[in-house]
mmCIF file of C-alpha atoms in Angstrom:
data_model
loop_
_atom_site.group_PDB
_atom_site.id
_atom_site.type_symbol
_atom_site.label_atom_id
_atom_site.label_comp_id
_atom_site.label_asym_id
_atom_site.label_seq_id
_atom_site.Cartn_x
_atom_site.Cartn_y
_atom_site.Cartn_z
ATOM 1 C CA MET A 1 -135.760 -19.998 -37.529
ATOM 2 C CA GLU A 2 -137.003 -16.565 -36.529
ATOM 3 C CA LEU A 3 -134.828 -15.212 -33.743
ATOM 4 C CA THR A 4 -137.380 -14.311 -31.080
ATOM 5 C CA THR A 5 -138.008 -15.931 -27.714
ATOM 6 C CA GLY A 6 -141.553 -16.899 -28.637
ATOM 7 C CA ALA A 7 -140.624 -18.345 -32.024
ATOM 8 C CA ILE A 8 -137.843 -20.507 -30.637
ATOM 9 C CA LEU A 9 -139.955 -21.626 -27.673
ATOM 10 C CA ARG A 10 -142.750 -22.680 -30.038
ATOM 11 C CA ARG A 11 -140.242 -24.607 -32.139
ATOM 12 C CA ILE A 12 -138.926 -26.329 -28.982
ATOM 13 C CA THR A 13 -142.432 -27.487 -28.023
ATOM 14 C CA GLU A 14 -143.150 -28.633 -31.585
ATOM 15 C CA THR A 15 -139.910 -30.571 -32.040
ATOM 16 C CA PRO A 16 -139.938 -34.249 -30.998
ATOM 17 C CA LEU A 17 -137.253 -34.475 -28.321
ATOM 18 C CA SER A 18 -136.562 -36.336 -25.118
ATOM 19 C CA THR A 19 -137.703 -34.658 -21.903
ATOM 20 C CA SER A 20 -134.108 -33.861 -20.924
ATOM 21 C CA ALA A 21 -133.348 -32.345 -24.325
ATOM 22 C CA HIS A 22 -136.445 -30.122 -24.032
ATOM 23 C CA LYS A 23 -135.200 -28.895 -20.665
ATOM 24 C CA LEU A 24 -131.706 -28.242 -21.989
ATOM 25 C CA ALA A 25 -133.100 -26.278 -24.943
ATOM 26 C CA THR A 26 -135.107 -23.990 -22.645
ATOM 27 C CA ILE A 27 -132.066 -23.397 -20.410
ATOM 28 C CA ILE A 28 -130.030 -22.324 -23.433
ATOM 29 C CA LEU A 29 -132.926 -20.180 -24.687
ATOM 30 C CA ASP A 30 -133.084 -18.406 -21.325
ATOM 31 C CA GLY A 31 -129.449 -17.307 -21.717
ATOM 32 C CA ILE A 32 -129.747 -15.877 -25.234
ATOM 33 C CA ALA A 33 -128.968 -12.177 -25.776
ATOM 34 C CA TRP A 34 -131.414 -10.412 -28.081
ATOM 35 C CA LYS A 35 -129.440 -7.230 -28.722
ATOM 36 C CA ASP A 36 -125.893 -7.144 -30.027
ATOM 37 C CA GLY A 37 -123.518 -6.199 -27.208
ATOM 38 C CA TYR A 38 -125.531 -7.447 -24.234
ATOM 39 C CA ASN A 39 -123.193 -9.407 -21.943
ATOM 40 C CA GLY A 40 -120.561 -9.095 -24.664
ATOM 41 C CA LEU A 41 -122.523 -11.515 -26.856
ATOM 42 C CA VAL A 42 -123.505 -11.403 -30.486
ATOM 43 C CA ARG A 43 -127.274 -11.146 -30.940
ATOM 44 C CA GLY A 44 -129.000 -14.514 -30.828
ATOM 45 C CA THR A 45 -126.272 -16.338 -28.885
ATOM 46 C CA ALA A 46 -125.908 -17.670 -25.341
ATOM 47 C CA ALA A 47 -122.737 -18.546 -23.420
ATOM 48 C CA PHE A 48 -122.284 -21.476 -21.035
ATOM 49 C CA THR A 49 -119.499 -23.748 -19.881
ATOM 50 C CA LEU A 50 -120.335 -27.430 -20.233
ATOM 51 C CA ALA A 51 -119.751 -27.861 -16.493
ATOM 52 C CA HIS A 52 -122.344 -25.164 -15.757
ATOM 53 C CA LEU A 53 -124.878 -26.730 -18.113
ATOM 54 C CA ALA A 54 -124.303 -30.177 -16.628
ATOM 55 C CA GLU A 55 -124.821 -28.751 -13.136
ATOM 56 C CA LYS A 56 -128.040 -26.958 -14.107
ATOM 57 C CA MET A 57 -129.318 -30.123 -15.786
ATOM 58 C CA GLY A 58 -128.175 -32.419 -12.984
ATOM 59 C CA VAL A 59 -126.594 -34.849 -15.454
ATOM 60 C CA SER A 60 -123.112 -36.106 -16.248
ATOM 61 C CA ARG A 61 -120.933 -34.510 -18.904
ATOM 62 C CA GLN A 62 -121.336 -37.619 -21.035
ATOM 63 C CA HIS A 63 -125.142 -37.404 -20.879
ATOM 64 C CA LEU A 64 -124.980 -33.670 -21.570
ATOM 65 C CA THR A 65 -122.939 -34.329 -24.726
ATOM 66 C CA ALA A 66 -125.567 -36.805 -25.916
ATOM 67 C CA LEU A 67 -128.314 -34.213 -25.336
ATOM 68 C CA LEU A 68 -126.378 -31.572 -27.262
ATOM 69 C CA VAL A 69 -125.993 -33.993 -30.173
ATOM 70 C CA GLU A 70 -129.749 -34.639 -30.043
ATOM 71 C CA LEU A 71 -130.515 -30.899 -30.210
ATOM 72 C CA ALA A 72 -128.025 -30.382 -33.046
ATOM 73 C CA ALA A 73 -129.610 -33.163 -35.101
ATOM 74 C CA SER A 74 -133.175 -31.997 -34.421
ATOM 75 C CA GLY A 75 -135.193 -29.281 -36.124
ATOM 76 C CA LEU A 76 -133.761 -26.800 -33.619
ATOM 77 C CA ALA A 77 -130.361 -27.177 -35.325
ATOM 78 C CA LEU A 78 -128.430 -26.138 -32.225
ATOM 79 C CA VAL A 79 -124.857 -25.092 -33.010
ATOM 80 C CA ARG A 80 -122.019 -24.386 -30.590
ATOM 81 C CA TRP A 81 -118.526 -23.002 -31.013
ATOM 82 C CA LYS A 82 -115.689 -21.694 -28.846
ATOM 83 C CA PRO A 83 -114.007 -18.605 -30.386
ATOM 84 C CA ASN A 84 -112.219 -17.346 -27.274
ATOM 85 C CA GLY A 85 -109.840 -20.152 -26.366
ATOM 86 C CA LYS A 86 -109.849 -23.487 -24.585
ATOM 87 C CA TYR A 87 -110.925 -22.201 -21.188
ATOM 88 C CA ALA A 88 -113.622 -19.772 -22.337
ATOM 89 C CA PRO A 89 -117.338 -20.686 -22.319
ATOM 90 C CA TRP A 90 -119.027 -22.240 -25.347
ATOM 91 C CA LEU A 91 -121.332 -20.056 -27.438
ATOM 92 C CA PHE A 92 -124.698 -21.520 -28.455
ATOM 93 C CA SER A 93 -127.219 -20.554 -31.103
ATOM 94 C CA PHE A 94 -130.341 -22.123 -32.557
ATOM 95 C CA GLY A 95 -130.165 -22.494 -36.322
ATOM 96 C CA ARG A 96 -132.836 -21.655 -38.853
ATOM 97 C CA HIS A 97 -135.427 -24.371 -39.332
ATOM 98 C CA LYS A 98 -135.618 -25.728 -42.848
ATOM 99 C CA ASP A 99 -139.363 -24.862 -43.106
ATOM 100 C CA ALA A 100 -139.105 -21.363 -41.695
ATOM 101 C CA ASP A 101 -139.779 -18.431 -44.001
ATOM 102 C CA ALA A 102 -138.168 -15.783 -41.808
ATOM 103 C CA PRO A 103 -134.689 -14.547 -42.718
ATOM 104 C CA PRO A 104 -131.929 -15.848 -40.429
ATOM 105 C CA ASP A 105 -131.099 -12.420 -38.989
ATOM 106 C CA VAL A 106 -134.481 -11.322 -37.647
ATOM 107 C CA VAL A 107 -134.629 -9.942 -34.100
ATOM 108 C CA SER A 108 -137.518 -9.482 -31.722
ATOM 109 C CA ALA A 109 -140.114 -7.057 -32.977
ATOM 110 C CA ALA A 110 -140.955 -3.932 -30.986
ATOM 111 C CA GLY A 111 -144.054 -5.608 -29.600
ATOM 112 C CA ASP A 112 -142.170 -8.597 -28.194
ATOM 113 C CA THR A 113 -142.591 -8.511 -24.425
ATOM 114 C CA SER A 114 -140.535 -11.596 -23.641
ATOM 115 C CA LEU A 115 -138.584 -11.630 -20.404
ATOM 116 C CA SER A 116 -135.370 -12.155 -22.358
ATOM 117 C CA ARG A 117 -135.498 -8.603 -23.722
ATOM 118 C CA GLU A 118 -136.096 -7.140 -20.271
ATOM 119 C CA SER A 119 -133.692 -9.284 -18.293
ATOM 120 C CA LYS A 120 -131.696 -7.275 -15.779
ATOM 121 C CA ASN A 121 -128.812 -9.659 -16.337
ATOM 122 C CA LYS A 122 -128.209 -8.122 -19.762
ATOM 123 C CA THR A 123 -125.834 -5.229 -19.830
ATOM 124 C CA ILE A 124 -124.781 -2.597 -22.310
ATOM 125 C CA PHE A 125 -121.911 -0.131 -22.048
ATOM 126 C CA ALA A 126 -122.951 3.508 -22.447
ATOM 127 C CA GLY A 127 -121.457 6.878 -21.485
ATOM 128 C CA ARG A 128 -117.810 7.811 -21.034
ATOM 129 C CA ILE A 129 -115.083 6.502 -18.756
ATOM 130 C CA GLU A 130 -112.719 8.937 -17.046
ATOM 131 C CA ILE A 131 -109.344 7.208 -17.062
ATOM 132 C CA ASP A 132 -108.196 8.977 -13.880
ATOM 133 C CA ALA A 133 -111.492 8.414 -12.063
ATOM 134 C CA GLY A 134 -109.916 5.867 -9.674
ATOM 135 C CA THR A 135 -108.020 2.593 -9.584
ATOM 136 C CA ASN A 136 -110.578 0.732 -7.436
ATOM 137 C CA VAL A 137 -113.190 -0.558 -9.877
ATOM 138 C CA TYR A 138 -115.652 -1.203 -7.042
ATOM 139 C CA ARG A 139 -115.861 2.549 -6.420
ATOM 140 C CA THR A 140 -116.948 3.120 -10.008
ATOM 141 C CA PRO A 141 -120.157 2.210 -11.883
ATOM 142 C CA TRP A 142 -118.257 -0.241 -14.097
ATOM 143 C CA ALA A 143 -117.624 -3.223 -11.803
ATOM 144 C CA GLY A 144 -121.030 -4.825 -12.329
ATOM 145 C CA LEU A 145 -120.894 -4.330 -16.092
ATOM 146 C CA ILE A 146 -117.438 -5.885 -16.340
ATOM 147 C CA LYS A 147 -118.509 -8.877 -14.240
ATOM 148 C CA ALA A 148 -121.617 -9.464 -16.376
ATOM 149 C CA ALA A 149 -119.891 -9.024 -19.727
ATOM 150 C CA LYS A 150 -116.783 -11.122 -19.047
ATOM 151 C CA ALA A 151 -118.846 -14.282 -18.503
ATOM 152 C CA SER A 152 -118.915 -14.922 -22.257
ATOM 153 C CA LEU A 153 -115.437 -13.649 -23.140
ATOM 154 C CA ALA A 154 -111.883 -14.960 -23.073
ATOM 155 C CA CYS A 155 -111.283 -13.024 -19.830
ATOM 156 C CA TRP A 156 -114.103 -14.852 -18.011
ATOM 157 C CA ASN A 157 -111.743 -16.142 -15.295
ATOM 158 C CA VAL A 158 -109.834 -12.878 -14.802
ATOM 159 C CA ASP A 159 -110.587 -10.811 -11.695
ATOM 160 C CA THR A 160 -112.685 -7.705 -12.387
ATOM 161 C CA GLN A 161 -110.106 -5.479 -10.688
ATOM 162 C CA VAL A 162 -107.317 -6.876 -12.886
ATOM 163 C CA ILE A 163 -109.315 -6.152 -16.048
ATOM 164 C CA TRP A 164 -109.989 -2.591 -14.863
ATOM 165 C CA GLU A 165 -106.352 -1.883 -13.999
ATOM 166 C CA ARG A 166 -105.129 -3.168 -17.361
ATOM 167 C CA PHE A 167 -107.746 -1.102 -19.167
ATOM 168 C CA LEU A 168 -106.601 2.046 -17.326
ATOM 169 C CA ALA A 169 -102.937 1.275 -18.026
ATOM 170 C CA PHE A 170 -103.713 0.642 -21.699
ATOM 171 C CA ASN A 171 -105.349 4.051 -22.098
ATOM 172 C CA ARG A 172 -102.838 5.967 -19.978
ATOM 173 C CA ALA A 173 -100.042 4.629 -22.167
ATOM 174 C CA ARG A 174 -101.834 6.182 -25.127
ATOM 175 C CA GLY A 175 -102.489 9.503 -23.414
ATOM 176 C CA ASN A 176 -106.260 9.038 -23.176
ATOM 177 C CA THR A 177 -108.020 10.911 -20.376
ATOM 178 C CA ALA A 178 -111.580 9.867 -21.245
ATOM 179 C CA VAL A 179 -112.942 7.243 -23.654
ATOM 180 C CA PRO A 180 -116.402 5.957 -24.675
ATOM 181 C CA ALA A 181 -117.611 3.165 -22.413
ATOM 182 C CA GLY A 182 -117.793 0.853 -25.411
ATOM 183 C CA PHE A 183 -113.982 0.893 -25.494
ATOM 184 C CA LEU A 184 -113.988 -1.136 -22.262
ATOM 185 C CA LEU A 185 -116.127 -3.871 -23.819
ATOM 186 C CA GLY A 186 -113.912 -3.858 -26.918
ATOM 187 C CA PHE A 187 -110.820 -4.149 -24.713
ATOM 188 C CA MET A 188 -112.347 -7.192 -22.980
ATOM 189 C CA ARG A 189 -113.338 -8.799 -26.279
ATOM 190 C CA ARG A 190 -109.736 -8.607 -27.520
ATOM 191 C CA TRP A 191 -108.291 -10.164 -24.373
ATOM 192 C CA ARG A 192 -105.529 -12.549 -25.366
ATOM 193 C CA THR A 193 -103.764 -13.419 -22.098
ATOM 194 C CA SER A 194 -103.435 -17.119 -21.284
ATOM 195 C CA PRO A 195 -105.179 -18.458 -18.159
ATOM 196 C CA ASP A 196 -101.811 -19.287 -16.556
ATOM 197 C CA ALA A 197 -100.732 -15.647 -16.726
ATOM 198 C CA VAL A 198 -103.822 -14.309 -15.011
ATOM 199 C CA ALA A 199 -104.653 -17.034 -12.519
ATOM 200 C CA LYS A 200 -102.163 -15.994 -9.859
ATOM 201 C CA PRO A 201 -103.077 -12.263 -9.595
ATOM 202 C CA ASN A 202 -106.705 -13.259 -9.873
ATOM 203 C CA VAL A 203 -106.429 -15.532 -6.830
ATOM 204 C CA LEU A 204 -104.506 -12.964 -4.775
ATOM 205 C CA ALA A 205 -106.991 -10.222 -5.553
ATOM 206 C CA VAL A 206 -109.978 -12.374 -4.657
ATOM 207 C CA LEU A 207 -108.332 -13.644 -1.465
ATOM 208 C CA LYS A 208 -108.286 -10.100 -0.081
ATOM 209 C CA ARG A 209 -112.027 -9.808 -0.545
ATOM 210 C CA SER A 210 -113.061 -13.371 0.368
ATOM 211 C CA SER A 211 -115.651 -13.348 3.112
ATOM 212 C CA THR A 212 -116.950 -16.907 3.413
ATOM 213 C CA PRO A 213 -115.167 -20.005 4.754
ATOM 214 C CA GLU A 214 -115.825 -21.793 1.441
ATOM 215 C CA GLU A 215 -114.085 -19.065 -0.582
ATOM 216 C CA LEU A 216 -111.128 -18.979 1.804
ATOM 217 C CA GLU A 217 -110.765 -22.756 1.659
ATOM 218 C CA LEU A 218 -110.984 -22.791 -2.146
ATOM 219 C CA HIS A 219 -108.270 -20.160 -2.511
ATOM 220 C CA ARG A 220 -106.110 -21.884 0.116
ATOM 221 C CA LEU A 221 -106.192 -25.030 -2.003
ATOM 222 C CA ILE A 222 -105.518 -23.110 -5.230
ATOM 223 C CA ALA A 223 -102.566 -21.293 -3.671
ATOM 224 C CA ALA A 224 -100.995 -24.623 -2.653
ATOM 225 C CA ALA A 225 -100.482 -25.591 -6.307
ATOM 226 C CA PRO A 226 -99.048 -22.785 -8.486
ATOM 227 C CA SER A 227 -100.998 -22.463 -11.729
ATOM 228 C CA LYS A 228 -97.734 -22.105 -13.648
ATOM 229 C CA ASN A 229 -97.128 -25.870 -13.474
ATOM 230 C CA TRP A 230 -100.719 -27.079 -13.506
ATOM 231 C CA GLN A 231 -100.234 -29.285 -16.592
ATOM 232 C CA PHE A 232 -97.440 -31.188 -14.814
ATOM 233 C CA HIS A 233 -99.615 -31.604 -11.719
ATOM 234 C CA ALA A 234 -102.422 -32.947 -13.890
ATOM 235 C CA SER A 235 -100.047 -35.413 -15.526
ATOM 236 C CA ASP A 236 -98.745 -36.572 -12.133
ATOM 237 C CA LEU A 237 -102.264 -37.127 -10.802
ATOM 238 C CA PHE A 238 -103.315 -38.928 -13.988
ATOM 239 C CA LYS A 239 -100.478 -41.409 -13.450
ATOM 240 C CA LEU A 240 -101.259 -41.770 -9.743
ATOM 241 C CA ILE A 241 -105.047 -42.150 -9.649
ATOM 242 C CA GLY A 242 -106.111 -42.454 -13.303
ATOM 243 C CA PRO A 243 -108.191 -40.112 -15.475
ATOM 244 C CA THR A 244 -111.570 -41.318 -14.186
ATOM 245 C CA ALA A 245 -110.746 -40.592 -10.540
ATOM 246 C CA TYR A 246 -109.115 -37.310 -11.580
ATOM 247 C CA ASP A 247 -112.252 -36.126 -13.408
ATOM 248 C CA ALA A 248 -114.391 -37.217 -10.457
ATOM 249 C CA ARG A 249 -112.299 -35.076 -8.093
ATOM 250 C CA VAL A 250 -112.621 -32.039 -10.356
ATOM 251 C CA ILE A 251 -116.388 -32.456 -10.662
ATOM 252 C CA GLU A 252 -116.751 -32.874 -6.899
ATOM 253 C CA VAL A 253 -114.704 -29.741 -6.118
ATOM 254 C CA ALA A 254 -116.595 -27.710 -8.741
ATOM 255 C CA ARG A 255 -119.883 -28.836 -7.197
ATOM 256 C CA GLU A 256 -118.743 -28.257 -3.612
ATOM 257 C CA PHE A 257 -117.375 -24.752 -4.149
ATOM 258 C CA ARG A 258 -119.606 -23.777 -7.121
ATOM 259 C CA CYS A 259 -116.561 -22.613 -9.079
ATOM 260 C CA PRO A 260 -115.454 -22.784 -12.751
ATOM 261 C CA LYS A 261 -113.718 -25.942 -13.954
ATOM 262 C CA PHE A 262 -110.238 -24.373 -14.169
ATOM 263 C CA ALA A 263 -110.443 -23.168 -10.549
ATOM 264 C CA ALA A 264 -111.604 -26.653 -9.531
ATOM 265 C CA ILE A 265 -108.625 -28.207 -11.345
ATOM 266 C CA LEU A 266 -106.174 -25.975 -9.460
ATOM 267 C CA ALA A 267 -107.914 -26.738 -6.165
ATOM 268 C CA VAL A 268 -107.654 -30.503 -6.834
ATOM 269 C CA HIS A 269 -103.949 -30.089 -7.543
ATOM 270 C CA GLY A 270 -103.487 -28.054 -4.362
ATOM 271 C CA GLU A 271 -105.294 -30.646 -2.304
ATOM 272 C CA ALA A 272 -103.036 -33.357 -3.749
ATOM 273 C CA VAL A 273 -99.921 -31.289 -2.951
ATOM 274 C CA LEU A 274 -101.058 -30.751 0.646
ATOM 275 C CA ALA A 275 -101.804 -34.464 0.969
ATOM 276 C CA GLY A 276 -98.341 -35.364 -0.301
ATOM 277 C CA GLU A 277 -99.643 -37.197 -3.372
ATOM 278 C CA ILE A 278 -97.723 -35.026 -5.832
ATOM 279 C CA PRO A 279 -94.799 -32.567 -5.410
ATOM 280 C CA ARG A 280 -95.314 -28.820 -5.504
#
């Protein structure tokens, strides 16, 4: 399949699919990056968590899985993989159709005026970063770029300020005073810290900047159940209320606070600790 917005959209309309599968295909198409490096993605891929896709579709995770299987088996040949760890988003790409003559690595031509190429949500790192420019990332031009790029990387749930501070420390330890901006994206792509190690500083950093009652309540619940023991809390709740009720709680919290699944899990554990259902 030719990798352009128009070509894939035409293939979507030509492929016999259920109405829901058509909608899901267009949502995934809308998130595809058309230039290597945008949002930290490889050209022709999109990044979503299954919880986010289910929310956008308004369907259950089980129904979403069935729709993904339908797209994979169709002429669209949708493929998905997760290269950045268990808690990172899935990457999606439409495969080449068996009847297509275009090579599999074709990008949009210069005359392609699709919105995907012009999307302001796509970011690219250019210029140089002064390592001693400041420790507060929000007083630099890099905060927005980090936030946009991390969505598809292993550091998706790490606070932007934490990423910035570790990047500065990494370069100071090597005596660097200024580096190309692309080094920051490369640093984020090689992130290998486990979610447990970053969840606590992430919560504390965000708490200081929380401005809405919903954010404050979410972080209050998360703080009540330390992330270090979250697997034990999950096991305790599984035994107490069963996996179905547990999953329902997580989905409800994620929907209520519009947060990633891992944050919702911690909030559910914190709520159970505060209610006395499980020990801290």
